[in-house]
Amino acid sequence: MKNAVLIIYTGGTIGMVQDENGTLHPFALDRIYDVLPLLKKASYQIDSYQLDPIIDSSNMNPSVWQNIASVIEKEYDNYDGFLVLHGTDTMAYTASALSFAFENLSKPIVLTGSQLPLGMLRSDGRENIICALEIASARKMLIPEVCIFFENKLYRGNRSTKVSAQNFNAFTSFNYPSLAVAGIDIYYKNDLIAPLPNAPMKVYKHFDENIAVLHLFPGITQRVVNSVLSIEGLKAVIITTYGSGNAPTEDWFLEELENVVKKGVIVYDVTQCKSGSVNIGRYATSSDMGRIGVVSGYDITIEAAVTKLMFLLGNYSDRNEITDLLTQSLRGEITL
Ligand code: ASP
């Protein structure tokens, strides 16, 4: 039997084609062979599913993640891999969310998109789709992970970040090397790819949105900090800190944190640095946070931190268990 890939089309720049007047419209997925006739040469079967409505990924939200996860769950046994076509703006969030949604994944879920619509002559979309399909369809070199393929690299989804609104190499992974590089051949870095699981796949589709992100900056006032920490129903807050997880040591700041931790809100320390890790206690400017019970994000990306919290709060109820799971690498998202 031929290998088979299911394309799940969510929208984004990639899915636009120009009409005879040069105007860009989203293309219908049943026209993929018109848009990319080269795909007729593929040795694998391609089926497609289109989300309704298709969206610019700035409108992405947990209910769409749920829909994508449900489609994959339903079709899991029928395909060798899945390709999610997605806008680039929030692709790293969706890739991270899906990585948490699927435990013991034994098939590739590859996300890609493009900086220029497929309908434009210089589009990077053609290359991205064709390589991503090849990776998603490969039975011999199986990647049991949620990944992003962009330009010529395959990244672990929950390690990826969009870094350019201009360049074709729009994504990178600062704290984990790429999993594969596409040149004349696709070179897979076997030792970096997650091993095949030995337990059945399990899907988690609940994401709890009762979180907030508090970005520190010199001069931040108590009014700003307090207004975030006193949001009704808040269950967790990510504090994006300086360097290796450092923050002001002013009494009012530490008291605000301590009060909210005592109320049961999880405070998660994620560094503003793109690479490197939080190390609570390395400097005096973080040791009080450790004492208060702030949880280290290690080298997690903000995209993975947001979605990991939503996933844990959506699927676990015990606060201690959640904080314990935050400090474990569940899907390869942190380096311990
Ligand atoms: N705004 C678009 C989106 O994220 C950008 C893109 O696809 O490149 O849907």
Short mmCIF file of C-alpha atoms and ligand atoms in Angstrom, two decimals:
data_model
loop_
_atom_site.label_atom_id
_atom_site.label_comp_id
_atom_site.label_asym_id
_atom_site.label_seq_id
_atom_site.Cartn_x
_atom_site.Cartn_y
_atom_site.Cartn_z
CA MET A 1 0.00 0.00 0.00
CA LYS A 2 1.17 3.54 -0.83
CA ASN A 3 2.27 5.81 2.04
CA ALA A 4 -0.37 8.41 2.77
CA VAL A 5 -0.37 11.89 4.25
CA LEU A 6 -3.32 13.94 5.41
CA ILE A 7 -2.96 17.68 4.85
CA ILE A 8 -4.89 19.79 7.33
CA TYR A 9 -5.27 23.28 5.99
CA THR A 10 -5.88 25.99 8.59
CA GLY A 11 -5.18 29.13 6.51
CA GLY A 12 -2.32 31.63 6.56
CA THR A 13 -0.33 33.29 3.79
CA ILE A 14 0.57 30.00 2.14
CA GLY A 15 -3.01 29.32 1.15
CA MET A 16 -3.48 32.30 -1.10
CA VAL A 17 -3.44 32.20 -4.87
CA GLN A 18 -3.71 35.11 -7.29
CA ASP A 19 -6.66 35.37 -9.62
CA GLU A 20 -6.32 36.76 -13.16
CA ASN A 21 -6.43 40.29 -11.71
CA GLY A 22 -3.60 39.61 -9.30
CA THR A 23 -5.87 39.58 -6.22
CA LEU A 24 -5.02 37.05 -3.51
CA HIS A 25 -7.67 34.56 -2.39
CA PRO A 26 -7.43 31.48 -0.17
CA PHE A 27 -7.32 28.36 -2.37
CA ALA A 28 -9.59 25.38 -1.79
CA LEU A 29 -7.57 22.33 -0.79
CA ASP A 30 -9.23 20.16 -3.42
CA ARG A 31 -7.30 22.35 -5.86
CA ILE A 32 -3.89 21.47 -4.44
CA TYR A 33 -2.95 19.58 -7.62
CA ASP A 34 -3.87 22.66 -9.71
CA VAL A 35 -1.76 24.87 -7.49
CA LEU A 36 1.11 22.38 -7.28
CA PRO A 37 0.85 20.05 -10.28
CA LEU A 38 4.27 18.63 -9.35
CA LEU A 39 2.58 16.78 -6.49
CA LYS A 40 1.03 14.40 -9.03
CA LYS A 41 4.50 12.87 -9.25
CA ALA A 42 4.59 12.07 -5.52
CA SER A 43 4.88 8.40 -4.68
CA TYR A 44 2.56 8.83 -1.71
CA GLN A 45 -1.16 9.47 -1.50
CA ILE A 46 -2.23 12.96 -0.41
CA ASP A 47 -5.64 13.62 1.11
CA SER A 48 -6.78 16.88 2.51
CA TYR A 49 -9.01 18.39 5.12
CA GLN A 50 -9.86 22.06 5.41
CA LEU A 51 -10.76 23.76 8.68
CA ASP A 52 -13.87 25.89 8.60
CA PRO A 53 -13.31 28.80 8.64
CA ILE A 54 -9.75 29.06 7.40
CA ILE A 55 -7.99 31.78 9.35
CA ASP A 56 -5.06 34.12 9.51
CA SER A 57 -3.09 32.51 12.33
CA SER A 58 -3.35 35.69 14.40
CA ASN A 59 -6.87 34.42 15.12
CA MET A 60 -5.61 31.06 16.37
CA ASN A 61 -6.99 29.89 19.71
CA PRO A 62 -7.27 26.72 21.83
CA SER A 63 -10.58 25.66 20.28
CA VAL A 64 -8.88 25.46 16.86
CA TRP A 65 -6.05 23.41 18.45
CA GLN A 66 -8.78 21.12 19.73
CA ASN A 67 -10.24 20.79 16.21
CA ILE A 68 -6.86 20.00 14.68
CA ALA A 69 -6.15 17.43 17.41
CA SER A 70 -9.58 15.84 16.86
CA VAL A 71 -9.01 15.47 13.11
CA ILE A 72 -5.62 13.85 13.69
CA GLU A 73 -7.03 11.59 16.41
CA LYS A 74 -9.85 10.43 14.13
CA GLU A 75 -7.52 9.78 11.18
CA TYR A 76 -4.50 8.60 13.16
CA ASP A 77 -4.58 4.98 11.97
CA ASN A 78 -5.32 5.88 8.34
CA TYR A 79 -2.19 7.92 7.56
CA ASP A 80 1.59 7.68 7.86
CA GLY A 81 1.85 11.32 8.80
CA PHE A 82 0.09 14.65 8.97
CA LEU A 83 0.92 18.01 7.41
CA VAL A 84 -0.66 21.09 8.98
CA LEU A 85 -0.64 24.16 6.70
CA HIS A 86 -0.65 27.15 9.02
CA GLY A 87 0.05 30.87 9.09
CA THR A 88 3.54 31.62 10.31
CA ASP A 89 2.60 34.18 12.97
CA THR A 90 1.45 31.70 15.61
CA MET A 91 2.75 28.48 14.10
CA ALA A 92 5.18 27.94 16.99
CA TYR A 93 2.29 28.18 19.48
CA THR A 94 0.21 25.62 17.58
CA ALA A 95 3.18 23.29 17.17
CA SER A 96 3.84 23.53 20.92
CA ALA A 97 0.17 23.01 21.79
CA LEU A 98 -0.09 19.94 19.54
CA SER A 99 3.12 18.51 21.01
CA PHE A 100 1.47 18.53 24.45
CA ALA A 101 -1.85 17.29 23.04
CA PHE A 102 -0.25 14.06 21.75
CA GLU A 103 1.53 11.78 24.19
CA ASN A 104 3.41 8.76 22.81
CA LEU A 105 3.18 10.02 19.27
CA SER A 106 4.42 7.43 16.77
CA LYS A 107 3.85 9.41 13.55
CA PRO A 108 5.05 12.79 12.30
CA ILE A 109 2.88 15.87 12.56
CA VAL A 110 4.66 18.52 10.48
CA LEU A 111 3.59 22.16 10.32
CA THR A 112 4.60 24.48 7.53
CA GLY A 113 3.51 27.68 5.83
CA SER A 114 5.21 30.39 3.84
CA GLN A 115 6.20 34.02 3.80
CA LEU A 116 4.82 34.56 0.29
CA PRO A 117 1.58 33.01 -0.96
CA LEU A 118 1.82 29.88 -3.08
CA GLY A 119 0.22 31.80 -5.91
CA MET A 120 3.19 34.15 -6.23
CA LEU A 121 6.10 33.33 -8.47
CA ARG A 122 8.81 33.72 -5.80
CA SER A 123 6.83 31.88 -3.13
CA ASP A 124 8.72 29.84 -0.60
CA GLY A 125 5.56 27.78 -0.09
CA ARG A 126 6.18 25.27 -2.87
CA GLU A 127 9.51 24.15 -1.43
CA ASN A 128 8.16 24.10 2.11
CA ILE A 129 5.11 21.97 1.25
CA ILE A 130 7.00 19.48 -0.87
CA CYS A 131 9.78 18.89 1.69
CA ALA A 132 7.32 18.79 4.59
CA LEU A 133 5.19 16.23 2.73
CA GLU A 134 8.24 14.09 2.08
CA ILE A 135 9.12 14.16 5.78
CA ALA A 136 5.52 13.48 6.86
CA SER A 137 5.19 10.56 4.45
CA ALA A 138 8.51 8.84 5.20
CA ARG A 139 8.06 5.40 6.70
CA LYS A 140 11.74 4.55 6.73
CA MET A 141 12.91 7.65 8.58
CA LEU A 142 10.02 8.06 10.94
CA ILE A 143 9.89 11.22 13.08
CA PRO A 144 7.48 10.63 15.97
CA GLU A 145 7.26 14.31 16.84
CA VAL A 146 5.34 17.50 16.19
CA CYS A 147 7.73 19.57 14.06
CA ILE A 148 7.98 22.73 12.01
CA PHE A 149 9.59 22.56 8.57
CA PHE A 150 10.68 25.92 7.22
CA GLU A 151 13.07 26.93 4.44
CA ASN A 152 15.38 23.97 4.67
CA LYS A 153 15.22 22.87 8.27
CA LEU A 154 13.03 20.68 10.41
CA TYR A 155 12.69 21.87 14.00
CA ARG A 156 11.13 20.33 17.08
CA GLY A 157 7.81 22.20 17.24
CA ASN A 158 7.93 23.11 20.91
CA ARG A 159 11.48 24.51 20.55
CA SER A 160 10.66 26.75 17.58
CA THR A 161 10.18 30.49 17.38
CA LYS A 162 9.31 32.79 14.50
CA VAL A 163 12.25 35.16 14.19
CA SER A 164 11.68 37.07 10.96
CA ALA A 165 8.75 38.87 9.37
CA GLN A 166 10.84 39.33 6.23
CA ASN A 167 13.21 36.45 5.53
CA PHE A 168 12.38 33.04 4.11
CA ASN A 169 14.24 31.42 6.99
CA ALA A 170 11.59 32.72 9.38
CA PHE A 171 11.99 30.14 12.14
CA THR A 172 14.70 28.96 14.41
CA SER A 173 15.21 26.87 17.50
CA PHE A 174 17.65 28.54 19.88
CA ASN A 175 18.01 25.88 22.52
CA TYR A 176 17.81 22.64 20.52
CA PRO A 177 19.44 21.82 17.18
CA SER A 178 17.35 21.23 14.06
CA LEU A 179 16.16 17.62 13.60
CA ALA A 180 16.83 17.48 9.86
CA VAL A 181 18.28 19.60 7.07
CA ALA A 182 17.02 19.45 3.50
CA GLY A 183 19.59 19.77 0.73
CA ILE A 184 19.99 17.41 -2.21
CA ASP A 185 19.00 14.74 0.31
CA ILE A 186 17.18 15.20 3.57
CA TYR A 187 19.74 14.65 6.30
CA TYR A 188 18.09 13.36 9.48
CA LYS A 189 19.93 13.76 12.80
CA ASN A 190 18.82 10.48 14.32
CA ASP A 191 20.33 11.03 17.75
CA LEU A 192 18.31 14.25 18.23
CA ILE A 193 14.94 12.84 17.20
CA ALA A 194 12.63 11.45 19.89
CA PRO A 195 12.61 7.63 20.07
CA LEU A 196 9.50 5.67 19.13
CA PRO A 197 7.25 5.27 22.16
CA ASN A 198 6.40 1.89 23.61
CA ALA A 199 2.98 2.85 24.90
CA PRO A 200 -0.22 3.69 23.01
CA MET A 201 -0.82 7.23 21.78
CA LYS A 202 -3.00 9.36 24.01
CA VAL A 203 -4.69 12.66 23.11
CA TYR A 204 -5.32 15.55 25.52
CA LYS A 205 -7.62 18.17 24.09
CA HIS A 206 -8.31 20.52 26.97
CA PHE A 207 -6.47 23.81 27.25
CA ASP A 208 -7.23 26.17 30.13
CA GLU A 209 -6.88 29.81 29.12
CA ASN A 210 -6.79 31.29 32.64
CA ILE A 211 -3.18 32.36 32.44
CA ALA A 212 -1.36 35.66 31.92
CA VAL A 213 2.07 36.81 30.81
CA LEU A 214 3.78 39.60 32.73
CA HIS A 215 6.74 41.02 30.82
CA LEU A 216 9.24 42.72 33.16
CA PHE A 217 10.99 45.94 32.18
CA PRO A 218 13.05 48.44 34.16
CA GLY A 219 10.56 50.88 35.67
CA ILE A 220 7.62 48.48 35.87
CA THR A 221 5.27 49.78 38.56
CA GLN A 222 3.44 47.99 41.34
CA ARG A 223 0.17 49.13 39.71
CA VAL A 224 0.98 47.18 36.54
CA VAL A 225 2.19 44.08 38.41
CA ASN A 226 -0.78 44.12 40.75
CA SER A 227 -3.33 44.59 37.98
CA VAL A 228 -2.07 41.42 36.26
CA LEU A 229 -1.75 39.37 39.42
CA SER A 230 -5.23 40.29 40.61
CA ILE A 231 -7.05 39.13 37.46
CA GLU A 232 -10.12 37.19 38.58
CA GLY A 233 -9.83 33.45 38.00
CA LEU A 234 -6.09 33.62 37.25
CA LYS A 235 -4.50 30.18 37.71
CA ALA A 236 -0.97 30.79 36.48
CA VAL A 237 1.23 33.66 35.41
CA ILE A 238 4.38 33.58 33.33
CA ILE A 239 6.86 36.23 34.41
CA THR A 240 9.29 36.93 31.61
CA THR A 241 12.43 37.74 33.54
CA TYR A 242 15.92 39.00 32.77
CA GLY A 243 18.93 36.82 31.97
CA SER A 244 19.03 33.61 33.96
CA GLY A 245 15.63 34.26 35.52
CA ASN A 246 16.31 37.46 37.46
CA ALA A 247 13.83 40.08 38.65
CA PRO A 248 13.74 43.16 40.92
CA THR A 249 14.38 42.53 44.59
CA GLU A 250 12.22 45.44 45.77
CA ASP A 251 9.99 44.48 48.69
CA TRP A 252 6.72 45.39 46.95
CA PHE A 253 7.55 43.13 43.99
CA LEU A 254 8.42 40.10 46.09
CA GLU A 255 5.36 40.66 48.30
CA GLU A 256 3.08 40.76 45.23
CA LEU A 257 4.54 37.44 44.08
CA GLU A 258 4.40 35.85 47.51
CA ASN A 259 0.74 36.84 47.99
CA VAL A 260 -0.32 35.38 44.68
CA VAL A 261 1.64 32.14 45.23
CA LYS A 262 -0.03 31.77 48.64
CA LYS A 263 -3.41 32.03 46.90
CA GLY A 264 -2.44 29.01 44.76
CA VAL A 265 -1.53 30.82 41.54
CA ILE A 266 1.43 29.25 39.75
CA VAL A 267 4.21 31.75 38.99
CA TYR A 268 6.40 30.51 36.15
CA ASP A 269 9.81 32.09 35.51
CA VAL A 270 10.65 32.25 31.78
CA THR A 271 13.66 34.22 30.61
CA GLN A 272 13.41 37.04 28.07
CA CYS A 273 16.69 35.75 26.57
CA LYS A 274 16.25 33.80 23.37
CA SER A 275 18.87 31.26 24.30
CA GLY A 276 20.10 29.84 27.58
CA SER A 277 18.26 28.84 30.69
CA VAL A 278 16.68 30.12 33.90
CA ASN A 279 18.82 29.23 36.89
CA ILE A 280 17.00 30.28 40.05
CA GLY A 281 19.47 31.07 42.82
CA ARG A 282 22.40 31.84 40.54
CA TYR A 283 22.05 35.51 41.44
CA ALA A 284 20.59 37.11 44.55
CA THR A 285 18.02 38.66 42.18
CA SER A 286 16.37 35.29 41.73
CA SER A 287 16.99 33.46 44.99
CA ASP A 288 14.03 35.11 46.74
CA MET A 289 11.78 33.97 43.92
CA GLY A 290 12.94 30.40 44.59
CA ARG A 291 12.12 30.80 48.28
CA ILE A 292 8.66 32.12 47.45
CA GLY A 293 7.89 29.10 45.25
CA VAL A 294 8.30 30.52 41.74
CA VAL A 295 8.73 27.65 39.25
CA SER A 296 11.71 27.60 36.87
CA GLY A 297 10.98 27.54 33.14
CA TYR A 298 14.57 26.40 32.36
CA ASP A 299 15.17 27.04 28.63
CA ILE A 300 11.54 26.86 27.51
CA THR A 301 10.31 29.17 24.75
CA ILE A 302 7.46 31.54 25.56
CA GLU A 303 5.30 29.67 23.02
CA ALA A 304 5.90 26.35 24.76
CA ALA A 305 5.51 27.92 28.22
CA VAL A 306 2.07 29.36 27.37
CA THR A 307 0.79 26.14 25.83
CA LYS A 308 2.34 23.85 28.46
CA LEU A 309 0.57 25.79 31.21
CA MET A 310 -2.74 25.74 29.31
CA PHE A 311 -2.34 22.00 28.71
CA LEU A 312 -1.44 21.16 32.32
CA LEU A 313 -4.19 23.35 33.80
CA GLY A 314 -6.66 21.85 31.34
CA ASN A 315 -5.86 18.25 32.15
CA TYR A 316 -4.61 18.09 35.75
CA SER A 317 -6.20 19.53 38.86
CA ASP A 318 -3.57 19.05 41.55
CA ARG A 319 -1.38 22.16 41.83
CA ASN A 320 1.62 20.21 43.14
CA GLU A 321 1.40 17.75 40.28
CA ILE A 322 1.23 20.63 37.78
CA THR A 323 4.28 22.39 39.23
CA ASP A 324 6.12 19.08 39.25
CA LEU A 325 5.25 18.45 35.58
CA LEU A 326 6.34 21.98 34.70
CA THR A 327 9.86 21.11 35.80
CA GLN A 328 9.92 17.90 33.74
CA SER A 329 10.54 17.62 30.02
CA LEU A 330 7.26 16.10 28.81
CA ARG A 331 7.82 16.30 25.04
CA GLY A 332 11.44 17.40 24.77
CA GLU A 333 10.51 21.05 25.38
CA ILE A 334 13.18 21.79 28.02
CA THR A 335 16.78 20.83 28.68
CA LEU A 336 17.33 19.68 32.24
N1 ASP B 1 -0.53 36.66 9.10
C1 ASP B 1 -0.18 35.42 8.44
C2 ASP B 1 -0.61 34.29 9.35
O1 ASP B 1 0.01 34.01 10.31
C3 ASP B 1 1.29 35.40 8.18
C4 ASP B 1 1.78 34.14 7.48
O2 ASP B 1 1.13 33.17 7.26
O3 ASP B 1 2.98 34.18 7.12
O4 ASP B 1 -1.64 33.69 9.09
#
